[in-house]
Coordinates of N, CA and C in Angstrom, one line a residue:
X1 N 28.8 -14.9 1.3 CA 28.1 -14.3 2.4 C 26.6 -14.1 1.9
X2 N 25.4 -14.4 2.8 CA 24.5 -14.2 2.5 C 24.0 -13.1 3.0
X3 N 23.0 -12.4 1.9 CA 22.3 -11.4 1.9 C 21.1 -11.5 2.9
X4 N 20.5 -10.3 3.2 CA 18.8 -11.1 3.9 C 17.9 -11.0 2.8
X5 N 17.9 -10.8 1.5 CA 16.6 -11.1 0.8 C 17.4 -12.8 0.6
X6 N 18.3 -13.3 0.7 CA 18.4 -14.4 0.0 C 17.8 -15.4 1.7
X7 N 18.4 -15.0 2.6 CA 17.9 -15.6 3.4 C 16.2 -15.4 3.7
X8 N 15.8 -14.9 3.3 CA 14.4 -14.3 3.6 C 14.0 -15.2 2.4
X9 N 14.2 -15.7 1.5 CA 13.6 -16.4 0.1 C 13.9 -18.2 0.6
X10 N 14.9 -18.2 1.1 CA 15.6 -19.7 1.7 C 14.7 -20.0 3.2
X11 N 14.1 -19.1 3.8 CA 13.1 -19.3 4.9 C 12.0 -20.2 5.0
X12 N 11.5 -20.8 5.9 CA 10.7 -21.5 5.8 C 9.3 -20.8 5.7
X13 N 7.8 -21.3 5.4 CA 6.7 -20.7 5.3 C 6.2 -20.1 6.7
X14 N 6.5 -20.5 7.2 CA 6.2 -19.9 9.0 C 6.7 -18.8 9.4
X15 N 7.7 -19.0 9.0 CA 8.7 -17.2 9.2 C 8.6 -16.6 7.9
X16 N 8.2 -16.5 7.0 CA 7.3 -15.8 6.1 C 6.1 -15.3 6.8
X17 N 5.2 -16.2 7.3 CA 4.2 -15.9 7.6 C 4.4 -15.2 8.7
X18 N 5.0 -14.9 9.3 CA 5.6 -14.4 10.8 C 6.2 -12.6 10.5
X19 N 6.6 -12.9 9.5 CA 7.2 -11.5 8.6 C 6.0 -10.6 8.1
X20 N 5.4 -11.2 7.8 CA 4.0 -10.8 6.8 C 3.0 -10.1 7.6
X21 N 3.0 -11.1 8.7 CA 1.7 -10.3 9.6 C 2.3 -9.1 10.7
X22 N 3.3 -9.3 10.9 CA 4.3 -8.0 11.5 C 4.1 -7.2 10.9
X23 N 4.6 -6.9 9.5 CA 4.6 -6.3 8.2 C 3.5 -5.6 8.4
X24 N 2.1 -6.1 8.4 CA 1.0 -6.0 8.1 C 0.5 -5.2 9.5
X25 N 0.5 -5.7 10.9 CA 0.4 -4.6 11.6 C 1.0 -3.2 11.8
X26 N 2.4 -3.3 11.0 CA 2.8 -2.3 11.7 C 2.4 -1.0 10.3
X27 N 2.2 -1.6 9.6 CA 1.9 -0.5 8.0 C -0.1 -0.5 8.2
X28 N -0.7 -0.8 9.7 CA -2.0 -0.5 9.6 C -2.2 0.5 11.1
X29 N -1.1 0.4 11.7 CA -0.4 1.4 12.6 C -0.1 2.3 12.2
X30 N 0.3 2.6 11.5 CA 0.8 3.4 10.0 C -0.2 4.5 9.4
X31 N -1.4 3.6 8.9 CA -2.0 4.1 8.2 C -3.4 4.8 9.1
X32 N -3.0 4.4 10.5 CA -4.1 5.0 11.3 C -3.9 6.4 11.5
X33 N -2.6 6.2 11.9 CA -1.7 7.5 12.9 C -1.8 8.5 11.1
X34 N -1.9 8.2 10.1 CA -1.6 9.1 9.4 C -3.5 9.4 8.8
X35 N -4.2 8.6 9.1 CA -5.8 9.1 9.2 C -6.1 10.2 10.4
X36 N -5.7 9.8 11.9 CA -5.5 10.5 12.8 C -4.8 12.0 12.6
X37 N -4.0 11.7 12.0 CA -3.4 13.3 11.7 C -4.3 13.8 10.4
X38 N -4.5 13.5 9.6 CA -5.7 14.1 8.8 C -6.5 14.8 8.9
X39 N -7.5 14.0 10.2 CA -8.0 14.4 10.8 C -8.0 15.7 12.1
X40 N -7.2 15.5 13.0 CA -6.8 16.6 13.4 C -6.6 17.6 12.2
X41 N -5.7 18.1 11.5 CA -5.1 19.1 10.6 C -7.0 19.7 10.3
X42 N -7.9 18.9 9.2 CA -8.6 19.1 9.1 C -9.4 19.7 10.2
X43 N -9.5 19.2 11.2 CA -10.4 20.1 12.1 C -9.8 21.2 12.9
X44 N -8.3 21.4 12.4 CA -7.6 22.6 13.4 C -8.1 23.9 11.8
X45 N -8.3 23.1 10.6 CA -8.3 23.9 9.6 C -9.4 24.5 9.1
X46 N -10.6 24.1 9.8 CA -11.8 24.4 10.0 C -12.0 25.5 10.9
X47 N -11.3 25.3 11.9 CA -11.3 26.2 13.0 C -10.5 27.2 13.1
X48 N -9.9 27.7 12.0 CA -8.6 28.4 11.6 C -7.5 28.8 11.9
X49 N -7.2 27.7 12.4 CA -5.9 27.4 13.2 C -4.9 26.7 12.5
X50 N -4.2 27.4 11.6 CA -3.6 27.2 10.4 C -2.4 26.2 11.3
X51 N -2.0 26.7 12.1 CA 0.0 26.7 12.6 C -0.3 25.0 12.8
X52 N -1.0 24.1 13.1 CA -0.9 23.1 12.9 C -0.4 21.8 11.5
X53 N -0.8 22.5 10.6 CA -1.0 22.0 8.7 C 0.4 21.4 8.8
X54 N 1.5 22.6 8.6 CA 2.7 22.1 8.1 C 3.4 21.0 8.8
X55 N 3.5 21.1 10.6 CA 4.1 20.1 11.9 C 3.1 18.7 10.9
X56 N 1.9 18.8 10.9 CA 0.9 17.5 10.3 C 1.6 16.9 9.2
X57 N 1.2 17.5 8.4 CA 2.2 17.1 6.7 C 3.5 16.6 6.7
X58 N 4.4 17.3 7.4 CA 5.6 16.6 7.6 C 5.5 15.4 8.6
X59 N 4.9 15.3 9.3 CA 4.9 13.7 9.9 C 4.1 13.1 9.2
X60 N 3.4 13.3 8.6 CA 2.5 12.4 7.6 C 3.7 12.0 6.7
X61 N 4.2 12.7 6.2 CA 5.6 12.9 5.0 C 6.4 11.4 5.6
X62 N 6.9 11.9 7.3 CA 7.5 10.7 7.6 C 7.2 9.3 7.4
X63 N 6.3 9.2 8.0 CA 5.4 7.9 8.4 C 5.2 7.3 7.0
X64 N 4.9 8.2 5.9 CA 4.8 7.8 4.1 C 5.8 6.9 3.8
X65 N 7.5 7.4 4.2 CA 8.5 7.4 3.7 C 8.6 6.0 4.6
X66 N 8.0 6.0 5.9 CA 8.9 5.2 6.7 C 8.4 3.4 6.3
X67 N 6.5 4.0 5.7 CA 5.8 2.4 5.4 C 6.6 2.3 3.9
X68 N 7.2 3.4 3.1 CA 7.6 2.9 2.0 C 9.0 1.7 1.6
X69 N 9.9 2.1 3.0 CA 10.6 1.7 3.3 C 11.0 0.3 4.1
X70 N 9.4 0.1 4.7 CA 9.2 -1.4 5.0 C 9.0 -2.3 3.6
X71 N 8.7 -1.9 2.6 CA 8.5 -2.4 1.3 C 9.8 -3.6 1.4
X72 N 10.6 -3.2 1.3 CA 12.3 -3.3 1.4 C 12.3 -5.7 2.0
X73 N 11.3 -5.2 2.9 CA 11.4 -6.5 4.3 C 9.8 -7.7 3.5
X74 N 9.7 -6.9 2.3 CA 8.4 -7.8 1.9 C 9.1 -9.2 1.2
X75 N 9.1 -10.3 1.6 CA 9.3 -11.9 0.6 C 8.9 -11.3 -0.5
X76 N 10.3 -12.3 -1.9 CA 9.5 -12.0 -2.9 C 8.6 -13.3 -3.4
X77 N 7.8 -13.3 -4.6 CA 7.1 -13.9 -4.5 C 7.5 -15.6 -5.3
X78 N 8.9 -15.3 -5.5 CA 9.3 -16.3 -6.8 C 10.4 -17.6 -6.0
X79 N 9.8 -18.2 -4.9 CA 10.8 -18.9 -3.7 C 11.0 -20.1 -4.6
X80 N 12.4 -20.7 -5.2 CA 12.4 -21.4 -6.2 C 13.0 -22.6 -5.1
X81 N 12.9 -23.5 -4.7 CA 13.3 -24.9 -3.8 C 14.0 -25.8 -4.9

């Protein structure tokens, strides 16, 4: 039975490439929404409106864990034919 890293290594260059740029939008979607929250937190923290920080951090927390875990779906780089 095949695994999906082995199928994902036995794939053609196109559906690599197809994985990659997926990949790549959705970890810059990612990295917005967690500049966006930053940002908010910092400006509710200025304004001293503490009760926002912690709701912030923990979705930031998620969104960390969630691009860490697309790692998982990256080709490796050693495709032996």
């Amino acid at each position: 039975m095949s695994t999906f890293r082995t199928s994902q290594n036995q794939a053609n260059p196109n559906k690599l490439n197809n994985i990659l740029s997926t990949l790549i939008v959705i970890l810059i979607l990612n990295v917005t929404i967690q500049i966006w929250l930053l940002y908010a937190s910092l400006n509710n923290a200025l304004e001293n409106n503490r009760e926002i920080l912690i709701p912030a951090f923990i979705a930031s927390l998620i969104l960390f864990l969630i691009g860490f875990g697309w790692l998982y779906y990256l080709p490796s780089g050693n495709n032996k034919k």
